[in-house]
Coordinates of C-alpha atoms in Angstrom, one line a residue:
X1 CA -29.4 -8.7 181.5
X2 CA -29.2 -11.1 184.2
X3 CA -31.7 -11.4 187.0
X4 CA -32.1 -13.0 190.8
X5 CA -35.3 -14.4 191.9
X6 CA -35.1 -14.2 195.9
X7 CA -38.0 -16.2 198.2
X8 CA -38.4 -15.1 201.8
X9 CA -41.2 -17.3 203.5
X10 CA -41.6 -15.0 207.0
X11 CA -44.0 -16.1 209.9
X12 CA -47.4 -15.0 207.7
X13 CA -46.8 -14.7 203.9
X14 CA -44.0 -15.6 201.4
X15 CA -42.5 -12.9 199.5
X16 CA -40.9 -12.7 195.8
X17 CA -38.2 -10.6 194.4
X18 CA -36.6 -9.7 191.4
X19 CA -33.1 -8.1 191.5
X20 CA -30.8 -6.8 188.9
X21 CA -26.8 -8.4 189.4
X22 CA -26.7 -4.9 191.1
X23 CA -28.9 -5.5 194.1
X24 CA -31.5 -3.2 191.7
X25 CA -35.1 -4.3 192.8
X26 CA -37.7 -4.8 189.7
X27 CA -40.3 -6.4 191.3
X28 CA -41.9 -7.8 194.2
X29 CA -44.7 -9.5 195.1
X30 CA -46.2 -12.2 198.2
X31 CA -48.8 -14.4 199.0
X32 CA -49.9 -15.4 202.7
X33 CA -50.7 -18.7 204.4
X34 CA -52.5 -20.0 207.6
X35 CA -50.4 -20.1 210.9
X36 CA -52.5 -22.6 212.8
X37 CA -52.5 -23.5 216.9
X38 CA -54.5 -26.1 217.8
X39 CA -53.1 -26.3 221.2
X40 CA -51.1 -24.1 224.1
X41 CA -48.1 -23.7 223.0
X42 CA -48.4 -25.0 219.5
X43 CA -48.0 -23.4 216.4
X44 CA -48.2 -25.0 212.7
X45 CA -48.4 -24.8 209.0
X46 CA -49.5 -27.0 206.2
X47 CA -46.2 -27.4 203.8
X48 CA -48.6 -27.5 200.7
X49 CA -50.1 -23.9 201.7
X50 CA -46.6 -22.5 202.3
X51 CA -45.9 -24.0 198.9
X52 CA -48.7 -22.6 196.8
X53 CA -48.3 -19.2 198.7
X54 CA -44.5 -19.7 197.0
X55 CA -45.6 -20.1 193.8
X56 CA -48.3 -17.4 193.8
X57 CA -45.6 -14.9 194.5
X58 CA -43.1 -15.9 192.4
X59 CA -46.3 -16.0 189.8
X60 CA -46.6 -12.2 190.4
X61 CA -43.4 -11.1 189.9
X62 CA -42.7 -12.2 187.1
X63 CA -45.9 -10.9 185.3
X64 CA -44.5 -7.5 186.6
X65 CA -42.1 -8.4 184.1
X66 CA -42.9 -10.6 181.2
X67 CA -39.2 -11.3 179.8
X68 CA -37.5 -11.5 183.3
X69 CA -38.5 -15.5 183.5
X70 CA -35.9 -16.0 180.7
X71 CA -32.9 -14.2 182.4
X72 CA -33.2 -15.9 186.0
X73 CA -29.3 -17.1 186.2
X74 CA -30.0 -17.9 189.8
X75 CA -32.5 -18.6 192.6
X76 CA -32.2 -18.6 196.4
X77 CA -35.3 -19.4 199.2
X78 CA -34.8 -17.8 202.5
X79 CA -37.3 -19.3 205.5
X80 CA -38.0 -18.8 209.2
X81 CA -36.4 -21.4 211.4
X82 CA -39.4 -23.3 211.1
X83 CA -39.2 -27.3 210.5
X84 CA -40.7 -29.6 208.2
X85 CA -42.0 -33.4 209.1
X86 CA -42.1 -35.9 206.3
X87 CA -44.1 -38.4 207.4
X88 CA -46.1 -41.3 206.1
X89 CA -49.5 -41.5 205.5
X90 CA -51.8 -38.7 207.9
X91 CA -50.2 -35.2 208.3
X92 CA -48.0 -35.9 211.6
X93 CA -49.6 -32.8 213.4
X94 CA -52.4 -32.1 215.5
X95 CA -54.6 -29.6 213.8
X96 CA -53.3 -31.3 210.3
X97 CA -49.7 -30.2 209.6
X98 CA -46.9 -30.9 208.4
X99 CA -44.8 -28.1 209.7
X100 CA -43.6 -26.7 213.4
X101 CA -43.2 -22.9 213.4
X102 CA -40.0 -21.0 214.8
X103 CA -42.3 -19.8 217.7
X104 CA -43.9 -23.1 218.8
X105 CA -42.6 -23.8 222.5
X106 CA -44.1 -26.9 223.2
X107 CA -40.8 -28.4 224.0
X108 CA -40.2 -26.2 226.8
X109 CA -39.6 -29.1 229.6
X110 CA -37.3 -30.8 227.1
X111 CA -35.7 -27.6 226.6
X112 CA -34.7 -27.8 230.2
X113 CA -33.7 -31.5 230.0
X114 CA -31.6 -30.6 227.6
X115 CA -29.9 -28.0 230.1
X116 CA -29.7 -30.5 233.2
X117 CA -27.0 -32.4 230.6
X118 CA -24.6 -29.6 230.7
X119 CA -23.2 -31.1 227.6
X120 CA -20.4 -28.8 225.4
X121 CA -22.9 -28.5 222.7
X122 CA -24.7 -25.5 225.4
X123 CA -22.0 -23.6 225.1
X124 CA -22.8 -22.5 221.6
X125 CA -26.2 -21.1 222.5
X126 CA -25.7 -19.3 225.3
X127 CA -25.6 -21.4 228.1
X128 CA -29.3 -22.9 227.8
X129 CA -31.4 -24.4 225.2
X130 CA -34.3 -22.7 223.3
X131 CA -37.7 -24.1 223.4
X132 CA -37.8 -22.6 219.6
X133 CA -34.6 -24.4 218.4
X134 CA -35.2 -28.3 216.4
X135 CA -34.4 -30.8 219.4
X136 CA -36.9 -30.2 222.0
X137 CA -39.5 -29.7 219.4
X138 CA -38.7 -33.6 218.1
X139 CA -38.1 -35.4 221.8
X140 CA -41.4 -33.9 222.5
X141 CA -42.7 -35.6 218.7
X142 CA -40.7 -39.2 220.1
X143 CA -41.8 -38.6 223.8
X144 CA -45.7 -37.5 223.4
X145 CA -46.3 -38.7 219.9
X146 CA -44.5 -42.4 219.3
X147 CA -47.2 -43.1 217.0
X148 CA -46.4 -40.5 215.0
X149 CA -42.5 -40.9 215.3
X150 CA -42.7 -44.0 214.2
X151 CA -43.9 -42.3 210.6
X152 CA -41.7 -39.6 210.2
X153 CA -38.8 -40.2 207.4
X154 CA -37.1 -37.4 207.5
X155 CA -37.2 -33.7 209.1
X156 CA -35.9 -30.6 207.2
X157 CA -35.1 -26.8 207.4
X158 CA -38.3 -25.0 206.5
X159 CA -35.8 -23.1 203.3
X160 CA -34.1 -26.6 202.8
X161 CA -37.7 -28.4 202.5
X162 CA -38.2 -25.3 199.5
X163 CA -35.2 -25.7 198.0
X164 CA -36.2 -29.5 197.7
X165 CA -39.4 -28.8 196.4
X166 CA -37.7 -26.4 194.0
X167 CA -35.1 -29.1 192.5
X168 CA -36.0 -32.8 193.8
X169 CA -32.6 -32.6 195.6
X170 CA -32.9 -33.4 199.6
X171 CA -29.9 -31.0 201.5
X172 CA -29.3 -29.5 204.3
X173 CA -27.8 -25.9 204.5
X174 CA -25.3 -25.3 207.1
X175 CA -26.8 -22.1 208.6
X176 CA -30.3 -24.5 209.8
X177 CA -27.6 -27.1 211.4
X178 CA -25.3 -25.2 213.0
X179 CA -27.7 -22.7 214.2
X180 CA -30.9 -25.0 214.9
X181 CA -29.7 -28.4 215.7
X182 CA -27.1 -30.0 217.9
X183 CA -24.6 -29.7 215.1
X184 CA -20.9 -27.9 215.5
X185 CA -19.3 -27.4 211.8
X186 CA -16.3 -26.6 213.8
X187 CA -16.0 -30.3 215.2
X188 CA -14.4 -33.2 212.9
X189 CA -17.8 -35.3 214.0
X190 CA -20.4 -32.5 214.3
X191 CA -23.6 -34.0 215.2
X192 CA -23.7 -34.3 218.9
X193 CA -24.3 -38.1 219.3
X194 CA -23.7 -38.7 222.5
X195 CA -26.0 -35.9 223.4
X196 CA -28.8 -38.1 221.8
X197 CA -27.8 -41.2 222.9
X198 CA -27.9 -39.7 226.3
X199 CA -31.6 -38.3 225.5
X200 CA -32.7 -41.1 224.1
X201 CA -33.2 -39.7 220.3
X202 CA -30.4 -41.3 218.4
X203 CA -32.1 -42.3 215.8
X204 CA -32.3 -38.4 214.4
X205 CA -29.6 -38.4 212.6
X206 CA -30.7 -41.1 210.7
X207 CA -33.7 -39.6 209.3
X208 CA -33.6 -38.6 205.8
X209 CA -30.4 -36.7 204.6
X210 CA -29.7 -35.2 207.8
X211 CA -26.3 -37.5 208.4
X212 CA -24.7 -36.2 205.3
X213 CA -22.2 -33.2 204.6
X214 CA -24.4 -30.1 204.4
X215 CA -23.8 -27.7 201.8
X216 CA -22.5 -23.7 202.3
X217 CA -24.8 -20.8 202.0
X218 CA -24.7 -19.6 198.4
X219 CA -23.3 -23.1 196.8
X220 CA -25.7 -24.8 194.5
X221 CA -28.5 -27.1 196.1
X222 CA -29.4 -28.0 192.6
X223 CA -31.5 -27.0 189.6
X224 CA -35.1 -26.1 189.1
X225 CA -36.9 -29.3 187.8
X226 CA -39.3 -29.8 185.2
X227 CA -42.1 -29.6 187.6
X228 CA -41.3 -27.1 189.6
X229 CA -40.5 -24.6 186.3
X230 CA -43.7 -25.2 185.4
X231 CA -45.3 -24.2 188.8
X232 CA -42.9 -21.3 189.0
X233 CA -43.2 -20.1 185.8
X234 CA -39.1 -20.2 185.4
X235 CA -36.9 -22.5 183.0
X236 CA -35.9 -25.9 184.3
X237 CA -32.2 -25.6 184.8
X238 CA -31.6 -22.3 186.9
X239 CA -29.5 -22.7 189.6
X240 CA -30.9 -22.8 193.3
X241 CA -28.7 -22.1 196.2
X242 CA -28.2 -23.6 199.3
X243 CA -30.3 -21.4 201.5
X244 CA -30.6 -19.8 205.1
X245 CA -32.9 -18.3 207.8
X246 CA -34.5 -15.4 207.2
X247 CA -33.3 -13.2 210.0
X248 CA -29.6 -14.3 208.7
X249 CA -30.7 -13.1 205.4
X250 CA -32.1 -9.9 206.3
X251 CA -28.3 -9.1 207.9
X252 CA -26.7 -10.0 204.9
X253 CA -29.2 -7.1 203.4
X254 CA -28.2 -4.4 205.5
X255 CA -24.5 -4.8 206.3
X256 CA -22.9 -2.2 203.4
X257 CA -19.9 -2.7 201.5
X258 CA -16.5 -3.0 203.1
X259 CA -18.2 -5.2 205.2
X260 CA -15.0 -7.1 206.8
X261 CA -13.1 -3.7 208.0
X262 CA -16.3 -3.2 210.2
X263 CA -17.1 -6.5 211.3
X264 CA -16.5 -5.8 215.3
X265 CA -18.4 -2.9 215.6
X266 CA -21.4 -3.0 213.2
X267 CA -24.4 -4.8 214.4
X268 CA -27.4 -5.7 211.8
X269 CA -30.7 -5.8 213.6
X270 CA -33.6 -7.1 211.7
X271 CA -36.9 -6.3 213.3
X272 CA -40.8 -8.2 212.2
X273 CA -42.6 -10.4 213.8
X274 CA -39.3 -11.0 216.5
X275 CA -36.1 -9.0 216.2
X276 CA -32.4 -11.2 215.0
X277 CA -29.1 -9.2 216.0
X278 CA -26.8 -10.4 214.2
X279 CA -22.6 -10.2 215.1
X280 CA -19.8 -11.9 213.3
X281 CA -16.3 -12.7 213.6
X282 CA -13.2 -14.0 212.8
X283 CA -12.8 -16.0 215.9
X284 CA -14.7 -18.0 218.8
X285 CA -16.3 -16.3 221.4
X286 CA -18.8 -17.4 224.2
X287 CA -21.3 -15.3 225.1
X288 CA -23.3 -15.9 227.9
X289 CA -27.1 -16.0 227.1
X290 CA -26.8 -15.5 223.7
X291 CA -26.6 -18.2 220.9
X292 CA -23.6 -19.3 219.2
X293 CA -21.0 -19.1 218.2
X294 CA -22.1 -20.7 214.9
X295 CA -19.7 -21.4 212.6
X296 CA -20.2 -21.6 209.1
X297 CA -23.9 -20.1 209.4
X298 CA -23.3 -17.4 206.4
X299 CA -19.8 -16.6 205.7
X300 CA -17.7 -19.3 205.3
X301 CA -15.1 -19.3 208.1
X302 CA -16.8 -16.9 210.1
X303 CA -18.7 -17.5 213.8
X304 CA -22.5 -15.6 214.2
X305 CA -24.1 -15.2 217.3
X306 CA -27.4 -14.6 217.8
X307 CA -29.6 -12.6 219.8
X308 CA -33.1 -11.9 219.7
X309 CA -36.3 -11.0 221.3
X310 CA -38.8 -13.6 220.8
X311 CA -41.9 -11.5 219.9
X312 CA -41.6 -7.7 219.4
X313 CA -43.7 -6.4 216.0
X314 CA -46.1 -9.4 217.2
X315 CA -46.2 -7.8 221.0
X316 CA -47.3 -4.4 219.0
X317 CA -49.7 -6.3 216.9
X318 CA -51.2 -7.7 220.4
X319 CA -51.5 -4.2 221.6
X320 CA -53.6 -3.5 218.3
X321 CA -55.5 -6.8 218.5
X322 CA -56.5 -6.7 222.8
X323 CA -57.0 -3.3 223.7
X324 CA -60.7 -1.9 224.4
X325 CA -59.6 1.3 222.2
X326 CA -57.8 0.0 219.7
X327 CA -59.2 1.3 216.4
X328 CA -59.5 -1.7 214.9
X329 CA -57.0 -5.2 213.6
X330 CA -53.6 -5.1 213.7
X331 CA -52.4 -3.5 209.7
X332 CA -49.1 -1.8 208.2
X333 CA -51.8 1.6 208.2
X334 CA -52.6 1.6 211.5
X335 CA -49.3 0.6 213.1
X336 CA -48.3 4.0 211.0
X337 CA -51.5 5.7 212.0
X338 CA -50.6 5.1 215.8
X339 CA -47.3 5.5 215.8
X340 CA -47.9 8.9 213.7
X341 CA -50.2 10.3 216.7
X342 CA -47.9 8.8 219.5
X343 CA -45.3 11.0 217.7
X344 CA -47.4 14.4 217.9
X345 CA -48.0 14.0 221.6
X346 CA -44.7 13.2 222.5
X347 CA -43.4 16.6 220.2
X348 CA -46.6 18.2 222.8
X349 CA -46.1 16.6 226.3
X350 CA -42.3 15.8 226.0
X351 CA -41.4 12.7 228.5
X352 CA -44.8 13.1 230.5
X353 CA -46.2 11.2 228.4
X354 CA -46.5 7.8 229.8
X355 CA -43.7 8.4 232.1
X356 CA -45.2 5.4 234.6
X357 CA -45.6 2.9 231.9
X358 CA -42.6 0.7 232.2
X359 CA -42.5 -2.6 230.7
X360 CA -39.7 -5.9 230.5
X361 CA -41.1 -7.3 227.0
X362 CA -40.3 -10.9 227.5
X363 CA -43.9 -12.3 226.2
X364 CA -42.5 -15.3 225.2
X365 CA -39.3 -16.0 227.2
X366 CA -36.1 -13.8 226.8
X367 CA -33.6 -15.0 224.2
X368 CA -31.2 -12.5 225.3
X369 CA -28.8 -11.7 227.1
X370 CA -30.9 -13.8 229.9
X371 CA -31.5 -16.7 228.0
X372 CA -34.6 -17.8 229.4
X373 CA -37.2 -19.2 227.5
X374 CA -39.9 -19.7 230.7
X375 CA -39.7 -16.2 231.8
X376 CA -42.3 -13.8 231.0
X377 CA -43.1 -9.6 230.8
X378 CA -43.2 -7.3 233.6
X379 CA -45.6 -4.2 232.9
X380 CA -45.9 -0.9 235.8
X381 CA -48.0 1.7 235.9
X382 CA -51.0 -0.4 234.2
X383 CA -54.3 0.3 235.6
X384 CA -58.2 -0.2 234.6
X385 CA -58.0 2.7 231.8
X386 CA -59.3 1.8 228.5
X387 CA -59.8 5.4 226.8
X388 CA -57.4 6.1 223.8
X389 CA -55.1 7.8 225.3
X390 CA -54.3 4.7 227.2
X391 CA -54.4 2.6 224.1
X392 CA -51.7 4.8 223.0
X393 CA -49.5 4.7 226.4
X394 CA -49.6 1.2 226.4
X395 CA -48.4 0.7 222.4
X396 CA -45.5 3.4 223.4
X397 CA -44.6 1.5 226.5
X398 CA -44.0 -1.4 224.2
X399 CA -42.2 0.3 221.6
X400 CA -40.0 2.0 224.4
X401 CA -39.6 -1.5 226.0
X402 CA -38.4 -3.2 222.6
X403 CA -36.0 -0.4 222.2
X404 CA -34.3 -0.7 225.6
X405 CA -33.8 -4.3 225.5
X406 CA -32.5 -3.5 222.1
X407 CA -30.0 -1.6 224.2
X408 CA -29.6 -4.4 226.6
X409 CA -28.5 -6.9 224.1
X410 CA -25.7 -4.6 222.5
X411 CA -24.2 -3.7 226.0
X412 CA -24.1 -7.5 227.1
X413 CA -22.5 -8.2 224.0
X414 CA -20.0 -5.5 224.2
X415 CA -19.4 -6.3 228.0
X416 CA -18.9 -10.5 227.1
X417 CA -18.2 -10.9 223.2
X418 CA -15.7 -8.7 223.1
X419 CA -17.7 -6.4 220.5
X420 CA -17.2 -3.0 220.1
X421 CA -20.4 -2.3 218.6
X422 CA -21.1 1.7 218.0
X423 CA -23.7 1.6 215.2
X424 CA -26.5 -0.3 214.4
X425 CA -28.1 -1.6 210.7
X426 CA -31.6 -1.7 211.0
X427 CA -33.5 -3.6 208.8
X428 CA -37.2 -5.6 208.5
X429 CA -40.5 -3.9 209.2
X430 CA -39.5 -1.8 212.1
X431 CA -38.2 0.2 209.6
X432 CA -41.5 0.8 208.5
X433 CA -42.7 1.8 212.0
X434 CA -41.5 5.6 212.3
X435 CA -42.2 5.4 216.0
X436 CA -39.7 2.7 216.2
X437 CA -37.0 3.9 214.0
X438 CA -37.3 7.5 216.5
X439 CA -37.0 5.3 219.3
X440 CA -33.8 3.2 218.0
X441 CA -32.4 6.7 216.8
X442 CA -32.7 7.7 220.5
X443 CA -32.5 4.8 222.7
X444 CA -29.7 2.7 221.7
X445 CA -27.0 4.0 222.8
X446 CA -25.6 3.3 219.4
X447 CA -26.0 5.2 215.7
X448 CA -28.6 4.3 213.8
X449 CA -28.0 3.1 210.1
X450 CA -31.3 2.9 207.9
X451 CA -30.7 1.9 204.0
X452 CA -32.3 2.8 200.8
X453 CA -33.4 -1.0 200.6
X454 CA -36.8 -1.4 200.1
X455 CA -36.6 -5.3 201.2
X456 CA -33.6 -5.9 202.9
X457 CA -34.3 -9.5 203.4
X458 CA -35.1 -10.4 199.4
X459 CA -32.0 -8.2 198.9
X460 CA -30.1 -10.8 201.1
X461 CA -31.2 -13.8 199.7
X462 CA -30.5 -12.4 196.1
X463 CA -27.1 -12.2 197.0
X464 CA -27.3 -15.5 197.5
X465 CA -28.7 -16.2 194.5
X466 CA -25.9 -13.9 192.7
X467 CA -23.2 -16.7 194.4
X468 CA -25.2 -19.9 193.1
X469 CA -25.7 -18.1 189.6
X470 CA -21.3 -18.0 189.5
X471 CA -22.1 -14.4 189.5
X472 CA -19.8 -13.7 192.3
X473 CA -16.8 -16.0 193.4
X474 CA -18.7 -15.1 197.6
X475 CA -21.1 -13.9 199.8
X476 CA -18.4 -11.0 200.7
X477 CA -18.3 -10.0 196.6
X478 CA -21.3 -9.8 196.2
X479 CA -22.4 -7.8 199.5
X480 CA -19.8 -5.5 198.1
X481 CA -21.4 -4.6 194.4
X482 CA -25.0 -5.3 195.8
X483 CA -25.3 -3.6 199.0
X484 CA -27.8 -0.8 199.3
X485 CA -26.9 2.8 200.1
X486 CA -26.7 3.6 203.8
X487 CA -27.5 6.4 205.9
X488 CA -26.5 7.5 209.4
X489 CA -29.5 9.2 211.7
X490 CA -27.9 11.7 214.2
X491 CA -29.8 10.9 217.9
X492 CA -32.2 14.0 218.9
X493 CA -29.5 14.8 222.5
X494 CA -32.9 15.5 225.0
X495 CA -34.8 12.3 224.3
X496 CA -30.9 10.4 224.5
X497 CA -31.5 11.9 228.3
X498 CA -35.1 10.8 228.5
X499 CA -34.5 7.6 227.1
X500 CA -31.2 7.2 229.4
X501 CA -33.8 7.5 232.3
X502 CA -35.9 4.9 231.2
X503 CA -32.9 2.4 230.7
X504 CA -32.2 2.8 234.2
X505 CA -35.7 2.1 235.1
X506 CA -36.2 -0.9 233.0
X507 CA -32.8 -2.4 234.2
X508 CA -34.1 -2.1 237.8
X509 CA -37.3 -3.9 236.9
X510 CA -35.1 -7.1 234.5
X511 CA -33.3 -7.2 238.0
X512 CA -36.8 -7.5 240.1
X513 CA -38.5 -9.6 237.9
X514 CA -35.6 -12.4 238.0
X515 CA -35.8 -12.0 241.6
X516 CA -39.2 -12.7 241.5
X517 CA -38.8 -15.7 238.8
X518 CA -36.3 -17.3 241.4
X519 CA -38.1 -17.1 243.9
X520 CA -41.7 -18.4 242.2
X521 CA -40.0 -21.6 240.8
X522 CA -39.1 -22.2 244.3
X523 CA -42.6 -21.8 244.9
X524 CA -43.5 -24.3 242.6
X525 CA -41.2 -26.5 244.1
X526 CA -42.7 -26.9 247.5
X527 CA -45.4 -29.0 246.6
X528 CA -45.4 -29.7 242.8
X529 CA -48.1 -31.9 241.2
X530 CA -47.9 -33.2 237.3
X531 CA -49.6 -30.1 235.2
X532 CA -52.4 -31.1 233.5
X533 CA -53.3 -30.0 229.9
X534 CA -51.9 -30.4 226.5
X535 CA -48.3 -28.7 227.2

């Protein structure tokens, strides 16, 4: 027997697995770790906490099986597109960390300098730059911190930065370059130098490793060191992959076998703390608003693109966290106890219910398909209610919201990427929320596929694993033998209608509240001052 040890470090906790060369699961287990924000805008981890949160979990697992540690033939970390400073002497970050998380925008201004360049390199995400991607996060480091430039030796990939602490080896993985940094595998010189001459950064690429030939996703990284085995409870020796980002992971979990005949017209969504939609293929394409293409990022040869919303299980959690009748912190059992109840009034009151609560869900900027990272939500029908029943109106309203946009994103990619999507892989927590998984059945526009996987994203990552462990020759064999079983939901035909309604109404308010955007930046522009504050 052969096993797979798969690490997902997600926004809050990492999470273990142990896989059969089957895609089997045996065990599982996780650990969490502070997300700190010491400032607007700012979001932050301490490496060493994401670390021993590793270990923990890994710890777990394995004493859910006491002889599995002996048959690891291959690991494989999986991360959120989070990035690590190595820096000398003081932790480089204000609250005391060492890492920036995926959802830390305080390079938003840089963002937009980045824009004003109009250099090739924004064509591969969409037109406009990220506040969440690597480079405005750093200028803002060189531009607001110097002291604390002048420390850093290198900056890694949150699952590159595991894989190193894993082996002693210092790589990159291709899917955190081409996806996170101004880097295009498809060029013969792929960091975009004159991009940060032109900004003023070009010392980057100097920092670390970050100037050498990244490796694929699924080669080896290297091999679990003496001290790591020992923190891990594993052999030295095993085989560690070159990793990727968690959302890219979680698609590789939920795609199904015969992968390739579908490519055009399968889309793998993986919904948590933000949702990841996921399309490949076999050629370039530009897609306005989206990001990518990115070549290289899983399959080798392939392009991804990328779409998202920002915050989506988060903008449920906030519901659960703000609201004067919320029954208490945002958990897995009371998402399911809400979403349970909405349920039972919507079977009772049909669309009445919270027929005037319309939102646009762009709480922290809109990734797609406007590409916009300073725009925020538009909400209707709120008023000064705070009984239950409008706790539960507004949680709905969300959930309805995410599911539209959901919509959104697949017709702008069928209307610019040439795409023919027509079904859906959902995978992540949503799956978890049955409120949600009604809503996609209903609301896409698209079928609904839901797998037998209990963690699609460890599943992912273990396939990984199963390339680095000379298991399988690729990431396409193994998706093949190890892919989960899928099932099709069939749409309930009146809330299609219902939900068709609502589409239209939410599409009318996108439309208003860029109007409205426009027309407040010119606002802003009449007599702007230098904002004050820590942004």
């Amino acid at each position: 027997m052969r096993h797979l040890l798969a690490i997902d470090v997600g926004t809050l906790s990492a999470r273990a697995g142990i896989f059969d060369s089957e895609g089997a699961l045996e065990a599982t287990a996780s650990a969490t770790f502070a997300l700190m924000k010491p400032l607007e805008h700012h979001a932050i981890y301490r490496m060493d906490d994401i670390w021993s949160a590793v270990c923990s979990a890994v710890n777990q697992c394995l004493a859910q099986l006491p002889d599995a540690a002996s048959t690891i033939a291959g690991m494989a970390f999986d991360a959120t597109s989070s990035i690590y400073i190595d820096a000398e002497g003081e932790p480089p970050l204000d609250g005391g960390g060492d890492v920036i998380c995926w959802m830390d925008h305080r390079g938003q201004f840089e963002a937009l300098e980045v824009d004003a360049t109009g250099h090739r390199f924004l064509n591969h995400v969409g037109g406009s730059l990220s506040p969440e991607t690597n480079l405005p996060k750093l200028l803002w480091l060189k531009r607001k911190r110097p002291d604390v430039w002048a420390r850093i030796k290198s900056a890694r990939d949150l699952c590159d930065e595991l894989a190193r602490r894993a082996t002693g080896t210092d790589r990159h993985s291709v899917c955190g370059l081409a996806c996170k940094w101004p880097y295009l595998p498809n060029e013969k010189s792929p960091w975009c130098v004159d991009l940060l001459d032109q900004l003023g950064i070009s010392e980057l690429t100097t920092l670390g490793k970050l100037a050498d030939k990244p490796g694929r996703v699924g080669e080896i990284h290297g091999r679990v060191s003496e001290k790591a085995a020992l923190k891990l409870g594993i052999p030295a020796g095993v085989p560690v992959a070159i990793g990727l980002i968690d959302a890219e992971a979680g698609a590789l979990g939920v795609l199904g076998r015969n992968y390739v005949d579908r490519m055009n017209k399968l889309l793998p969504m993986i919904g948590g703390t933000s949702t990841c939609y996921m399309p490949f293929a076999k050629e370039e394409r530009f897609v306005p608003g989206v990001w990518g293409p990115f070549k290289d990022a899983v399959f080798a040869g392939y392009w991804m693109h990328e779409a998202g919303q920002s915050l989506s299980g988060t903008a449920l959690d906030a519901v659960l966290e703000h609201h004067p009748a919320s029954p208490g912190a945002p958990s897995s059992a009371l998402h399911h106890q809400t979403a349970t109840r909405i349920l039972e009034l919507l079977d009772e009151e049909g669309s009445r219910f919270a027929a005037t609560r319309h939102i646009v869900p762009d709480w922290l900027g809109n990734r797609a398909p406007l590409g916009d990272g300073r725009v925020r939500a538009l909400l209707t029908g709120v008023g000064t209610e705070t009984s239950e029943r409008a706790f539960l109106e507004t949680y709905y309203a969300t959930a309805r919201a995410l599911a539209l946009q959901a919509r959104h994103i697949i017709d702008h990619l069928n209307a610019h990427g040439s795409y023919a999507i027509d079904s859906v892989a959902l995978a992540g927590g949503h799956v978890h929320n049955p409120l949600l998984v009604r809503l996609y059945r209903d609301g896409l526009g698209a079928k609904l596929i839901v797998s037998d996987a209990k963690e699609p994203v460890l599943l992912g990552t273990a396939m990984v694993a199963g390339v680095s462990a000379g298991i399988y020759p690729d990431l396409f064999a193994a998706l093949d033998i190890m892919a989960p079983r899928q099932e099709m939901l069939e749409p309930d035909q009146s809330w299609q209608l219902v939900h068709d309604a609502a589409y239209r109404i939410y599409l009318n308010l996108f439309n208003i509240r860029n109007e409205v955007e426009v027309a407040s930046r010119a606002l802003e522009a009449i007599m702007p001052k230098e904002q004050s504050g820590a942004v």
